[in-house]
Amino acid sequence: SIHAVLALGVRPGDKVVDLCAAPGGKTLLIAEALAEEGELVANELSDPRRVRLCRVLVEYVPEDVRARFRVSGQDATRWSKNA
């Protein structure tokens, strides 16, 4: 997870989609890289894993930062940038 996020080169202000976000490790690293700017969509198709992802975000990401994030349950094989 760490290597994948580092390879992305996420910077503050970027817009990032994490298509297979649970359990949340990559998502937390991306959130940290975005700092206080940027947007993040954390996508997880599995309902139980998405619930776990939401718990992780609530536990580790301040509410004002989470306000810029969205959690979705799309099928990543059918993802569209308009999703």
JSON list of N, CA and C in Angstrom, two decimals:
[
{"chain": "A", "resi": 1, "resn": "SER", "atom": "N", "xyz": [0.81, -1.20, 0.00]},
{"chain": "A", "resi": 1, "resn": "SER", "atom": "CA", "xyz": [0.00, 0.00, 0.00]},
{"chain": "A", "resi": 1, "resn": "SER", "atom": "C", "xyz": [0.86, 1.27, 0.00]},
{"chain": "A", "resi": 2, "resn": "ILE", "atom": "N", "xyz": [1.89, 1.27, 0.82]},
{"chain": "A", "resi": 2, "resn": "ILE", "atom": "CA", "xyz": [2.74, 2.45, 0.91]},
{"chain": "A", "resi": 2, "resn": "ILE", "atom": "C", "xyz": [3.42, 2.72, -0.43]},
{"chain": "A", "resi": 3, "resn": "HIS", "atom": "N", "xyz": [3.93, 1.68, -1.05]},
{"chain": "A", "resi": 3, "resn": "HIS", "atom": "CA", "xyz": [4.63, 1.86, -2.33]},
{"chain": "A", "resi": 3, "resn": "HIS", "atom": "C", "xyz": [3.69, 2.34, -3.42]},
{"chain": "A", "resi": 4, "resn": "ALA", "atom": "N", "xyz": [2.46, 1.84, -3.43]},
{"chain": "A", "resi": 4, "resn": "ALA", "atom": "CA", "xyz": [1.49, 2.28, -4.44]},
{"chain": "A", "resi": 4, "resn": "ALA", "atom": "C", "xyz": [1.19, 3.77, -4.29]},
{"chain": "A", "resi": 5, "resn": "VAL", "atom": "N", "xyz": [1.02, 4.21, -3.07]},
{"chain": "A", "resi": 5, "resn": "VAL", "atom": "CA", "xyz": [0.72, 5.63, -2.83]},
{"chain": "A", "resi": 5, "resn": "VAL", "atom": "C", "xyz": [1.93, 6.50, -3.17]},
{"chain": "A", "resi": 6, "resn": "LEU", "atom": "N", "xyz": [3.11, 6.06, -2.78]},
{"chain": "A", "resi": 6, "resn": "LEU", "atom": "CA", "xyz": [4.33, 6.82, -3.10]},
{"chain": "A", "resi": 6, "resn": "LEU", "atom": "C", "xyz": [4.52, 6.92, -4.61]},
{"chain": "A", "resi": 7, "resn": "ALA", "atom": "N", "xyz": [4.23, 5.84, -5.32]},
{"chain": "A", "resi": 7, "resn": "ALA", "atom": "CA", "xyz": [4.38, 5.83, -6.78]},
{"chain": "A", "resi": 7, "resn": "ALA", "atom": "C", "xyz": [3.42, 6.81, -7.45]},
{"chain": "A", "resi": 8, "resn": "LEU", "atom": "N", "xyz": [2.29, 7.07, -6.83]},
{"chain": "A", "resi": 8, "resn": "LEU", "atom": "CA", "xyz": [1.33, 8.02, -7.40]},
{"chain": "A", "resi": 8, "resn": "LEU", "atom": "C", "xyz": [1.83, 9.46, -7.35]},
{"chain": "A", "resi": 9, "resn": "GLY", "atom": "N", "xyz": [2.65, 9.76, -6.35]},
{"chain": "A", "resi": 9, "resn": "GLY", "atom": "CA", "xyz": [3.15, 11.13, -6.22]},
{"chain": "A", "resi": 9, "resn": "GLY", "atom": "C", "xyz": [2.05, 12.12, -5.89]},
{"chain": "A", "resi": 10, "resn": "VAL", "atom": "N", "xyz": [1.13, 11.72, -5.01]},
{"chain": "A", "resi": 10, "resn": "VAL", "atom": "CA", "xyz": [0.01, 12.58, -4.63]},
{"chain": "A", "resi": 10, "resn": "VAL", "atom": "C", "xyz": [0.52, 13.84, -3.96]},
{"chain": "A", "resi": 11, "resn": "ARG", "atom": "N", "xyz": [-0.04, 14.98, -4.37]},
{"chain": "A", "resi": 11, "resn": "ARG", "atom": "CA", "xyz": [0.34, 16.28, -3.81]},
{"chain": "A", "resi": 11, "resn": "ARG", "atom": "C", "xyz": [-0.91, 17.01, -3.32]},
{"chain": "A", "resi": 12, "resn": "PRO", "atom": "N", "xyz": [-0.73, 17.94, -2.39]},
{"chain": "A", "resi": 12, "resn": "PRO", "atom": "CA", "xyz": [-1.87, 18.73, -1.94]},
{"chain": "A", "resi": 12, "resn": "PRO", "atom": "C", "xyz": [-2.59, 19.36, -3.14]},
{"chain": "A", "resi": 13, "resn": "GLY", "atom": "N", "xyz": [-3.90, 19.30, -3.11]},
{"chain": "A", "resi": 13, "resn": "GLY", "atom": "CA", "xyz": [-4.71, 19.87, -4.18]},
{"chain": "A", "resi": 13, "resn": "GLY", "atom": "C", "xyz": [-5.11, 18.88, -5.26]},
{"chain": "A", "resi": 14, "resn": "ASP", "atom": "N", "xyz": [-4.51, 17.68, -5.27]},
{"chain": "A", "resi": 14, "resn": "ASP", "atom": "CA", "xyz": [-4.86, 16.68, -6.27]},
{"chain": "A", "resi": 14, "resn": "ASP", "atom": "C", "xyz": [-6.27, 16.14, -6.03]},
{"chain": "A", "resi": 15, "resn": "LYS", "atom": "N", "xyz": [-6.83, 15.53, -7.06]},
{"chain": "A", "resi": 15, "resn": "LYS", "atom": "CA", "xyz": [-8.08, 14.79, -6.96]},
{"chain": "A", "resi": 15, "resn": "LYS", "atom": "C", "xyz": [-7.72, 13.33, -7.20]},
{"chain": "A", "resi": 16, "resn": "VAL", "atom": "N", "xyz": [-8.05, 12.46, -6.23]},
{"chain": "A", "resi": 16, "resn": "VAL", "atom": "CA", "xyz": [-7.62, 11.07, -6.28]},
{"chain": "A", "resi": 16, "resn": "VAL", "atom": "C", "xyz": [-8.81, 10.15, -6.09]},
{"chain": "A", "resi": 17, "resn": "VAL", "atom": "N", "xyz": [-8.81, 9.05, -6.86]},
{"chain": "A", "resi": 17, "resn": "VAL", "atom": "CA", "xyz": [-9.79, 7.98, -6.69]},
{"chain": "A", "resi": 17, "resn": "VAL", "atom": "C", "xyz": [-9.04, 6.73, -6.27]},
{"chain": "A", "resi": 18, "resn": "ASP", "atom": "N", "xyz": [-9.40, 6.17, -5.13]},
{"chain": "A", "resi": 18, "resn": "ASP", "atom": "CA", "xyz": [-8.86, 4.90, -4.66]},
{"chain": "A", "resi": 18, "resn": "ASP", "atom": "C", "xyz": [-9.94, 3.86, -4.96]},
{"chain": "A", "resi": 19, "resn": "LEU", "atom": "N", "xyz": [-9.77, 3.09, -6.03]},
{"chain": "A", "resi": 19, "resn": "LEU", "atom": "CA", "xyz": [-10.84, 2.21, -6.51]},
{"chain": "A", "resi": 19, "resn": "LEU", "atom": "C", "xyz": [-11.09, 0.99, -5.64]},
{"chain": "A", "resi": 20, "resn": "CYS", "atom": "N", "xyz": [-10.11, 0.49, -4.94]},
{"chain": "A", "resi": 20, "resn": "CYS", "atom": "CA", "xyz": [-10.26, -0.66, -4.04]},
{"chain": "A", "resi": 20, "resn": "CYS", "atom": "C", "xyz": [-9.73, -0.23, -2.68]},
{"chain": "A", "resi": 21, "resn": "ALA", "atom": "N", "xyz": [-10.51, 0.57, -1.98]},
{"chain": "A", "resi": 21, "resn": "ALA", "atom": "CA", "xyz": [-10.00, 1.34, -0.84]},
{"chain": "A", "resi": 21, "resn": "ALA", "atom": "C", "xyz": [-9.91, 0.60, 0.48]},
{"chain": "A", "resi": 22, "resn": "ALA", "atom": "N", "xyz": [-10.75, -0.40, 0.72]},
{"chain": "A", "resi": 22, "resn": "ALA", "atom": "CA", "xyz": [-10.73, -1.07, 2.01]},
{"chain": "A", "resi": 22, "resn": "ALA", "atom": "C", "xyz": [-9.51, -1.98, 2.12]},
{"chain": "A", "resi": 23, "resn": "PRO", "atom": "N", "xyz": [-8.97, -2.14, 3.32]},
{"chain": "A", "resi": 23, "resn": "PRO", "atom": "CA", "xyz": [-9.48, -1.68, 4.59]},
{"chain": "A", "resi": 23, "resn": "PRO", "atom": "C", "xyz": [-9.16, -0.23, 4.95]},
{"chain": "A", "resi": 24, "resn": "GLY", "atom": "N", "xyz": [-8.36, 0.47, 4.16]},
{"chain": "A", "resi": 24, "resn": "GLY", "atom": "CA", "xyz": [-8.17, 1.89, 4.41]},
{"chain": "A", "resi": 24, "resn": "GLY", "atom": "C", "xyz": [-6.74, 2.38, 4.49]},
{"chain": "A", "resi": 25, "resn": "GLY", "atom": "N", "xyz": [-5.78, 1.51, 4.43]},
{"chain": "A", "resi": 25, "resn": "GLY", "atom": "CA", "xyz": [-4.38, 1.93, 4.54]},
{"chain": "A", "resi": 25, "resn": "GLY", "atom": "C", "xyz": [-3.97, 2.91, 3.46]},
{"chain": "A", "resi": 26, "resn": "LYS", "atom": "N", "xyz": [-4.24, 2.56, 2.20]},
{"chain": "A", "resi": 26, "resn": "LYS", "atom": "CA", "xyz": [-3.91, 3.46, 1.08]},
{"chain": "A", "resi": 26, "resn": "LYS", "atom": "C", "xyz": [-4.68, 4.77, 1.21]},
{"chain": "A", "resi": 27, "resn": "THR", "atom": "N", "xyz": [-5.94, 4.66, 1.59]},
{"chain": "A", "resi": 27, "resn": "THR", "atom": "CA", "xyz": [-6.77, 5.85, 1.71]},
{"chain": "A", "resi": 27, "resn": "THR", "atom": "C", "xyz": [-6.21, 6.81, 2.75]},
{"chain": "A", "resi": 28, "resn": "LEU", "atom": "N", "xyz": [-5.77, 6.29, 3.88]},
{"chain": "A", "resi": 28, "resn": "LEU", "atom": "CA", "xyz": [-5.19, 7.15, 4.92]},
{"chain": "A", "resi": 28, "resn": "LEU", "atom": "C", "xyz": [-3.90, 7.81, 4.43]},
{"chain": "A", "resi": 29, "resn": "LEU", "atom": "N", "xyz": [-3.08, 7.05, 3.73]},
{"chain": "A", "resi": 29, "resn": "LEU", "atom": "CA", "xyz": [-1.83, 7.63, 3.20]},
{"chain": "A", "resi": 29, "resn": "LEU", "atom": "C", "xyz": [-2.13, 8.70, 2.15]},
{"chain": "A", "resi": 30, "resn": "ILE", "atom": "N", "xyz": [-3.11, 8.46, 1.31]},
{"chain": "A", "resi": 30, "resn": "ILE", "atom": "CA", "xyz": [-3.50, 9.47, 0.32]},
{"chain": "A", "resi": 30, "resn": "ILE", "atom": "C", "xyz": [-4.04, 10.71, 1.02]},
{"chain": "A", "resi": 31, "resn": "ALA", "atom": "N", "xyz": [-4.86, 10.52, 2.03]},
{"chain": "A", "resi": 31, "resn": "ALA", "atom": "CA", "xyz": [-5.40, 11.65, 2.79]},
{"chain": "A", "resi": 31, "resn": "ALA", "atom": "C", "xyz": [-4.28, 12.48, 3.39]},
{"chain": "A", "resi": 32, "resn": "GLU", "atom": "N", "xyz": [-3.26, 11.81, 3.92]},
{"chain": "A", "resi": 32, "resn": "GLU", "atom": "CA", "xyz": [-2.13, 12.53, 4.50]},
{"chain": "A", "resi": 32, "resn": "GLU", "atom": "C", "xyz": [-1.37, 13.31, 3.41]},
{"chain": "A", "resi": 33, "resn": "ALA", "atom": "N", "xyz": [-1.19, 12.70, 2.26]},
{"chain": "A", "resi": 33, "resn": "ALA", "atom": "CA", "xyz": [-0.47, 13.37, 1.17]},
{"chain": "A", "resi": 33, "resn": "ALA", "atom": "C", "xyz": [-1.24, 14.57, 0.63]},
{"chain": "A", "resi": 34, "resn": "LEU", "atom": "N", "xyz": [-2.56, 14.49, 0.66]},
{"chain": "A", "resi": 34, "resn": "LEU", "atom": "CA", "xyz": [-3.38, 15.62, 0.19]},
{"chain": "A", "resi": 34, "resn": "LEU", "atom": "C", "xyz": [-3.33, 16.79, 1.16]},
{"chain": "A", "resi": 35, "resn": "ALA", "atom": "N", "xyz": [-2.92, 16.51, 2.38]},
{"chain": "A", "resi": 35, "resn": "ALA", "atom": "CA", "xyz": [-2.85, 17.53, 3.44]},
{"chain": "A", "resi": 35, "resn": "ALA", "atom": "C", "xyz": [-4.23, 18.16, 3.63]},
{"chain": "A", "resi": 36, "resn": "GLU", "atom": "N", "xyz": [-4.31, 19.45, 3.61]},
{"chain": "A", "resi": 36, "resn": "GLU", "atom": "CA", "xyz": [-5.58, 20.15, 3.85]},
{"chain": "A", "resi": 36, "resn": "GLU", "atom": "C", "xyz": [-6.23, 20.59, 2.55]},
{"chain": "A", "resi": 37, "resn": "GLU", "atom": "N", "xyz": [-5.77, 20.03, 1.43]},
{"chain": "A", "resi": 37, "resn": "GLU", "atom": "CA", "xyz": [-6.30, 20.41, 0.13]},
{"chain": "A", "resi": 37, "resn": "GLU", "atom": "C", "xyz": [-6.60, 19.15, -0.68]},
{"chain": "A", "resi": 38, "resn": "GLY", "atom": "N", "xyz": [-7.36, 19.30, -1.74]},
{"chain": "A", "resi": 38, "resn": "GLY", "atom": "CA", "xyz": [-7.60, 18.18, -2.64]},
{"chain": "A", "resi": 38, "resn": "GLY", "atom": "C", "xyz": [-8.86, 17.42, -2.29]},
{"chain": "A", "resi": 39, "resn": "GLU", "atom": "N", "xyz": [-9.16, 16.45, -3.17]},
{"chain": "A", "resi": 39, "resn": "GLU", "atom": "CA", "xyz": [-10.36, 15.65, -3.00]},
{"chain": "A", "resi": 39, "resn": "GLU", "atom": "C", "xyz": [-10.00, 14.18, -3.13]},
{"chain": "A", "resi": 40, "resn": "LEU", "atom": "N", "xyz": [-10.77, 13.34, -2.45]},
{"chain": "A", "resi": 40, "resn": "LEU", "atom": "CA", "xyz": [-10.53, 11.91, -2.48]},
{"chain": "A", "resi": 40, "resn": "LEU", "atom": "C", "xyz": [-11.85, 11.17, -2.56]},
{"chain": "A", "resi": 41, "resn": "VAL", "atom": "N", "xyz": [-11.95, 10.25, -3.51]},
{"chain": "A", "resi": 41, "resn": "VAL", "atom": "CA", "xyz": [-13.06, 9.30, -3.55]},
{"chain": "A", "resi": 41, "resn": "VAL", "atom": "C", "xyz": [-12.47, 7.95, -3.17]},
{"chain": "A", "resi": 42, "resn": "ALA", "atom": "N", "xyz": [-12.97, 7.38, -2.09]},
{"chain": "A", "resi": 42, "resn": "ALA", "atom": "CA", "xyz": [-12.54, 6.06, -1.63]},
{"chain": "A", "resi": 42, "resn": "ALA", "atom": "C", "xyz": [-13.64, 5.07, -2.02]},
{"chain": "A", "resi": 43, "resn": "ASN", "atom": "N", "xyz": [-13.37, 4.22, -2.96]},
{"chain": "A", "resi": 43, "resn": "ASN", "atom": "CA", "xyz": [-14.36, 3.31, -3.49]},
{"chain": "A", "resi": 43, "resn": "ASN", "atom": "C", "xyz": [-14.11, 1.89, -3.00]},
{"chain": "A", "resi": 44, "resn": "GLU", "atom": "N", "xyz": [-15.17, 1.22, -2.58]},
{"chain": "A", "resi": 44, "resn": "GLU", "atom": "CA", "xyz": [-15.08, -0.18, -2.17]},
{"chain": "A", "resi": 44, "resn": "GLU", "atom": "C", "xyz": [-16.42, -0.86, -2.48]},
{"chain": "A", "resi": 45, "resn": "LEU", "atom": "N", "xyz": [-16.40, -1.86, -3.33]},
{"chain": "A", "resi": 45, "resn": "LEU", "atom": "CA", "xyz": [-17.61, -2.54, -3.76]},
{"chain": "A", "resi": 45, "resn": "LEU", "atom": "C", "xyz": [-18.26, -3.35, -2.63]},
{"chain": "A", "resi": 46, "resn": "SER", "atom": "N", "xyz": [-17.46, -4.01, -1.84]},
{"chain": "A", "resi": 46, "resn": "SER", "atom": "CA", "xyz": [-17.97, -4.89, -0.77]},
{"chain": "A", "resi": 46, "resn": "SER", "atom": "C", "xyz": [-18.59, -4.07, 0.36]},
{"chain": "A", "resi": 47, "resn": "ASP", "atom": "N", "xyz": [-19.85, -4.36, 0.67]},
{"chain": "A", "resi": 47, "resn": "ASP", "atom": "CA", "xyz": [-20.52, -3.63, 1.76]},
{"chain": "A", "resi": 47, "resn": "ASP", "atom": "C", "xyz": [-19.80, -3.75, 3.09]},
{"chain": "A", "resi": 48, "resn": "PRO", "atom": "N", "xyz": [-19.46, -4.97, 3.55]},
{"chain": "A", "resi": 48, "resn": "PRO", "atom": "CA", "xyz": [-18.78, -5.07, 4.86]},
{"chain": "A", "resi": 48, "resn": "PRO", "atom": "C", "xyz": [-17.42, -4.35, 4.87]},
{"chain": "A", "resi": 49, "resn": "ARG", "atom": "N", "xyz": [-16.69, -4.46, 3.78]},
{"chain": "A", "resi": 49, "resn": "ARG", "atom": "CA", "xyz": [-15.39, -3.79, 3.72]},
{"chain": "A", "resi": 49, "resn": "ARG", "atom": "C", "xyz": [-15.57, -2.27, 3.66]},
{"chain": "A", "resi": 50, "resn": "ARG", "atom": "N", "xyz": [-16.62, -1.79, 3.00]},
{"chain": "A", "resi": 50, "resn": "ARG", "atom": "CA", "xyz": [-16.89, -0.36, 2.93]},
{"chain": "A", "resi": 50, "resn": "ARG", "atom": "C", "xyz": [-17.27, 0.18, 4.31]},
{"chain": "A", "resi": 51, "resn": "VAL", "atom": "N", "xyz": [-18.01, -0.60, 5.08]},
{"chain": "A", "resi": 51, "resn": "VAL", "atom": "CA", "xyz": [-18.34, -0.20, 6.46]},
{"chain": "A", "resi": 51, "resn": "VAL", "atom": "C", "xyz": [-17.06, -0.07, 7.28]},
{"chain": "A", "resi": 52, "resn": "ARG", "atom": "N", "xyz": [-16.17, -1.04, 7.14]},
{"chain": "A", "resi": 52, "resn": "ARG", "atom": "CA", "xyz": [-14.87, -0.99, 7.85]},
{"chain": "A", "resi": 52, "resn": "ARG", "atom": "C", "xyz": [-14.07, 0.24, 7.42]},
{"chain": "A", "resi": 53, "resn": "LEU", "atom": "N", "xyz": [-14.05, 0.51, 6.12]},
{"chain": "A", "resi": 53, "resn": "LEU", "atom": "CA", "xyz": [-13.36, 1.68, 5.59]},
{"chain": "A", "resi": 53, "resn": "LEU", "atom": "C", "xyz": [-13.90, 2.96, 6.24]},
{"chain": "A", "resi": 54, "resn": "CYS", "atom": "N", "xyz": [-15.20, 3.07, 6.31]},
{"chain": "A", "resi": 54, "resn": "CYS", "atom": "CA", "xyz": [-15.81, 4.27, 6.93]},
{"chain": "A", "resi": 54, "resn": "CYS", "atom": "C", "xyz": [-15.41, 4.41, 8.38]},
{"chain": "A", "resi": 55, "resn": "ARG", "atom": "N", "xyz": [-15.37, 3.28, 9.10]},
{"chain": "A", "resi": 55, "resn": "ARG", "atom": "CA", "xyz": [-14.93, 3.32, 10.51]},
{"chain": "A", "resi": 55, "resn": "ARG", "atom": "C", "xyz": [-13.50, 3.81, 10.63]},
{"chain": "A", "resi": 56, "resn": "VAL", "atom": "N", "xyz": [-12.63, 3.33, 9.76]},
{"chain": "A", "resi": 56, "resn": "VAL", "atom": "CA", "xyz": [-11.23, 3.75, 9.77]},
{"chain": "A", "resi": 56, "resn": "VAL", "atom": "C", "xyz": [-11.12, 5.25, 9.52]},
{"chain": "A", "resi": 57, "resn": "LEU", "atom": "N", "xyz": [-11.86, 5.74, 8.53]},
{"chain": "A", "resi": 57, "resn": "LEU", "atom": "CA", "xyz": [-11.81, 7.17, 8.22]},
{"chain": "A", "resi": 57, "resn": "LEU", "atom": "C", "xyz": [-12.32, 8.01, 9.39]},
{"chain": "A", "resi": 58, "resn": "VAL", "atom": "N", "xyz": [-13.40, 7.58, 10.01]},
{"chain": "A", "resi": 58, "resn": "VAL", "atom": "CA", "xyz": [-13.94, 8.32, 11.17]},
{"chain": "A", "resi": 58, "resn": "VAL", "atom": "C", "xyz": [-12.93, 8.32, 12.31]},
{"chain": "A", "resi": 59, "resn": "GLU", "atom": "N", "xyz": [-12.26, 7.20, 12.52]},
{"chain": "A", "resi": 59, "resn": "GLU", "atom": "CA", "xyz": [-11.32, 7.08, 13.63]},
{"chain": "A", "resi": 59, "resn": "GLU", "atom": "C", "xyz": [-10.04, 7.89, 13.42]},
{"chain": "A", "resi": 60, "resn": "TYR", "atom": "N", "xyz": [-9.55, 7.97, 12.19]},
{"chain": "A", "resi": 60, "resn": "TYR", "atom": "CA", "xyz": [-8.23, 8.54, 11.96]},
{"chain": "A", "resi": 60, "resn": "TYR", "atom": "C", "xyz": [-8.18, 9.86, 11.20]},
{"chain": "A", "resi": 61, "resn": "VAL", "atom": "N", "xyz": [-9.27, 10.27, 10.61]},
{"chain": "A", "resi": 61, "resn": "VAL", "atom": "CA", "xyz": [-9.25, 11.50, 9.80]},
{"chain": "A", "resi": 61, "resn": "VAL", "atom": "C", "xyz": [-10.19, 12.53, 10.43]},
{"chain": "A", "resi": 62, "resn": "PRO", "atom": "N", "xyz": [-9.69, 13.73, 10.71]},
{"chain": "A", "resi": 62, "resn": "PRO", "atom": "CA", "xyz": [-10.54, 14.76, 11.31]},
{"chain": "A", "resi": 62, "resn": "PRO", "atom": "C", "xyz": [-11.76, 15.05, 10.44]},
{"chain": "A", "resi": 63, "resn": "GLU", "atom": "N", "xyz": [-12.85, 15.40, 11.09]},
{"chain": "A", "resi": 63, "resn": "GLU", "atom": "CA", "xyz": [-14.13, 15.62, 10.40]},
{"chain": "A", "resi": 63, "resn": "GLU", "atom": "C", "xyz": [-14.03, 16.67, 9.29]},
{"chain": "A", "resi": 64, "resn": "ASP", "atom": "N", "xyz": [-13.32, 17.76, 9.54]},
{"chain": "A", "resi": 64, "resn": "ASP", "atom": "CA", "xyz": [-13.22, 18.81, 8.52]},
{"chain": "A", "resi": 64, "resn": "ASP", "atom": "C", "xyz": [-12.46, 18.32, 7.29]},
{"chain": "A", "resi": 65, "resn": "VAL", "atom": "N", "xyz": [-11.53, 17.41, 7.47]},
{"chain": "A", "resi": 65, "resn": "VAL", "atom": "CA", "xyz": [-10.79, 16.83, 6.34]},
{"chain": "A", "resi": 65, "resn": "VAL", "atom": "C", "xyz": [-11.68, 15.82, 5.62]},
{"chain": "A", "resi": 66, "resn": "ARG", "atom": "N", "xyz": [-12.41, 15.00, 6.40]},
{"chain": "A", "resi": 66, "resn": "ARG", "atom": "CA", "xyz": [-13.31, 13.99, 5.80]},
{"chain": "A", "resi": 66, "resn": "ARG", "atom": "C", "xyz": [-14.38, 14.64, 4.95]},
{"chain": "A", "resi": 67, "resn": "ALA", "atom": "N", "xyz": [-14.71, 15.88, 5.22]},
{"chain": "A", "resi": 67, "resn": "ALA", "atom": "CA", "xyz": [-15.76, 16.57, 4.45]},
{"chain": "A", "resi": 67, "resn": "ALA", "atom": "C", "xyz": [-15.38, 16.67, 2.96]},
{"chain": "A", "resi": 68, "resn": "ARG", "atom": "N", "xyz": [-14.10, 16.58, 2.64]},
{"chain": "A", "resi": 68, "resn": "ARG", "atom": "CA", "xyz": [-13.65, 16.64, 1.24]},
{"chain": "A", "resi": 68, "resn": "ARG", "atom": "C", "xyz": [-13.57, 15.26, 0.60]},
{"chain": "A", "resi": 69, "resn": "PHE", "atom": "N", "xyz": [-13.89, 14.22, 1.36]},
{"chain": "A", "resi": 69, "resn": "PHE", "atom": "CA", "xyz": [-13.80, 12.85, 0.88]},
{"chain": "A", "resi": 69, "resn": "PHE", "atom": "C", "xyz": [-15.19, 12.30, 0.62]},
{"chain": "A", "resi": 70, "resn": "ARG", "atom": "N", "xyz": [-15.23, 11.32, -0.27]},
{"chain": "A", "resi": 70, "resn": "ARG", "atom": "CA", "xyz": [-16.47, 10.63, -0.55]},
{"chain": "A", "resi": 70, "resn": "ARG", "atom": "C", "xyz": [-16.17, 9.13, -0.58]},
{"chain": "A", "resi": 71, "resn": "VAL", "atom": "N", "xyz": [-17.03, 8.36, 0.04]},
{"chain": "A", "resi": 71, "resn": "VAL", "atom": "CA", "xyz": [-16.91, 6.90, -0.01]},
{"chain": "A", "resi": 71, "resn": "VAL", "atom": "C", "xyz": [-18.02, 6.40, -0.91]},
{"chain": "A", "resi": 72, "resn": "SER", "atom": "N", "xyz": [-17.64, 5.54, -1.87]},
{"chain": "A", "resi": 72, "resn": "SER", "atom": "CA", "xyz": [-18.63, 5.01, -2.80]},
{"chain": "A", "resi": 72, "resn": "SER", "atom": "C", "xyz": [-18.52, 3.49, -2.87]},
{"chain": "A", "resi": 73, "resn": "GLY", "atom": "N", "xyz": [-19.52, 2.87, -3.49]},
{"chain": "A", "resi": 73, "resn": "GLY", "atom": "CA", "xyz": [-19.57, 1.42, -3.61]},
{"chain": "A", "resi": 73, "resn": "GLY", "atom": "C", "xyz": [-19.73, 0.97, -5.05]},
{"chain": "A", "resi": 74, "resn": "GLN", "atom": "N", "xyz": [-19.06, 1.64, -5.96]},
{"chain": "A", "resi": 74, "resn": "GLN", "atom": "CA", "xyz": [-19.14, 1.32, -7.39]},
{"chain": "A", "resi": 74, "resn": "GLN", "atom": "C", "xyz": [-18.36, 0.06, -7.73]},
{"chain": "A", "resi": 75, "resn": "ASP", "atom": "N", "xyz": [-18.76, -0.61, -8.80]},
{"chain": "A", "resi": 75, "resn": "ASP", "atom": "CA", "xyz": [-17.97, -1.69, -9.37]},
{"chain": "A", "resi": 75, "resn": "ASP", "atom": "C", "xyz": [-16.83, -1.03, -10.15]},
{"chain": "A", "resi": 76, "resn": "ALA", "atom": "N", "xyz": [-15.61, -1.21, -9.69]},
{"chain": "A", "resi": 76, "resn": "ALA", "atom": "CA", "xyz": [-14.46, -0.51, -10.28]},
{"chain": "A", "resi": 76, "resn": "ALA", "atom": "C", "xyz": [-14.25, -0.88, -11.74]},
{"chain": "A", "resi": 77, "resn": "THR", "atom": "N", "xyz": [-14.73, -2.04, -12.17]},
{"chain": "A", "resi": 77, "resn": "THR", "atom": "CA", "xyz": [-14.58, -2.40, -13.58]},
{"chain": "A", "resi": 77, "resn": "THR", "atom": "C", "xyz": [-15.51, -1.58, -14.47]},
{"chain": "A", "resi": 78, "resn": "ARG", "atom": "N", "xyz": [-16.46, -0.90, -13.87]},
{"chain": "A", "resi": 78, "resn": "ARG", "atom": "CA", "xyz": [-17.40, -0.08, -14.63]},
{"chain": "A", "resi": 78, "resn": "ARG", "atom": "C", "xyz": [-17.25, 1.41, -14.29]},
{"chain": "A", "resi": 79, "resn": "TRP", "atom": "N", "xyz": [-16.10, 1.76, -13.68]},
{"chain": "A", "resi": 79, "resn": "TRP", "atom": "CA", "xyz": [-15.88, 3.12, -13.20]},
{"chain": "A", "resi": 79, "resn": "TRP", "atom": "C", "xyz": [-15.83, 4.10, -14.37]},
{"chain": "A", "resi": 80, "resn": "SER", "atom": "N", "xyz": [-16.39, 5.25, -14.14]},
{"chain": "A", "resi": 80, "resn": "SER", "atom": "CA", "xyz": [-16.34, 6.34, -15.10]},
{"chain": "A", "resi": 80, "resn": "SER", "atom": "C", "xyz": [-15.92, 7.58, -14.34]},
{"chain": "A", "resi": 81, "resn": "LYS", "atom": "N", "xyz": [-15.20, 8.49, -14.99]},
{"chain": "A", "resi": 81, "resn": "LYS", "atom": "CA", "xyz": [-14.78, 9.69, -14.27]},
{"chain": "A", "resi": 81, "resn": "LYS", "atom": "C", "xyz": [-15.98, 10.55, -13.90]},
{"chain": "A", "resi": 82, "resn": "ASN", "atom": "N", "xyz": [-17.15, 10.23, -14.40]},
{"chain": "A", "resi": 82, "resn": "ASN", "atom": "CA", "xyz": [-18.37, 10.95, -14.04]},
{"chain": "A", "resi": 82, "resn": "ASN", "atom": "C", "xyz": [-19.09, 10.30, -12.86]},
{"chain": "A", "resi": 83, "resn": "ALA", "atom": "N", "xyz": [-18.55, 9.20, -12.32]},
{"chain": "A", "resi": 83, "resn": "ALA", "atom": "CA", "xyz": [-19.22, 8.48, -11.24]},
{"chain": "A", "resi": 83, "resn": "ALA", "atom": "C", "xyz": [-19.24, 9.26, -9.95]}
]
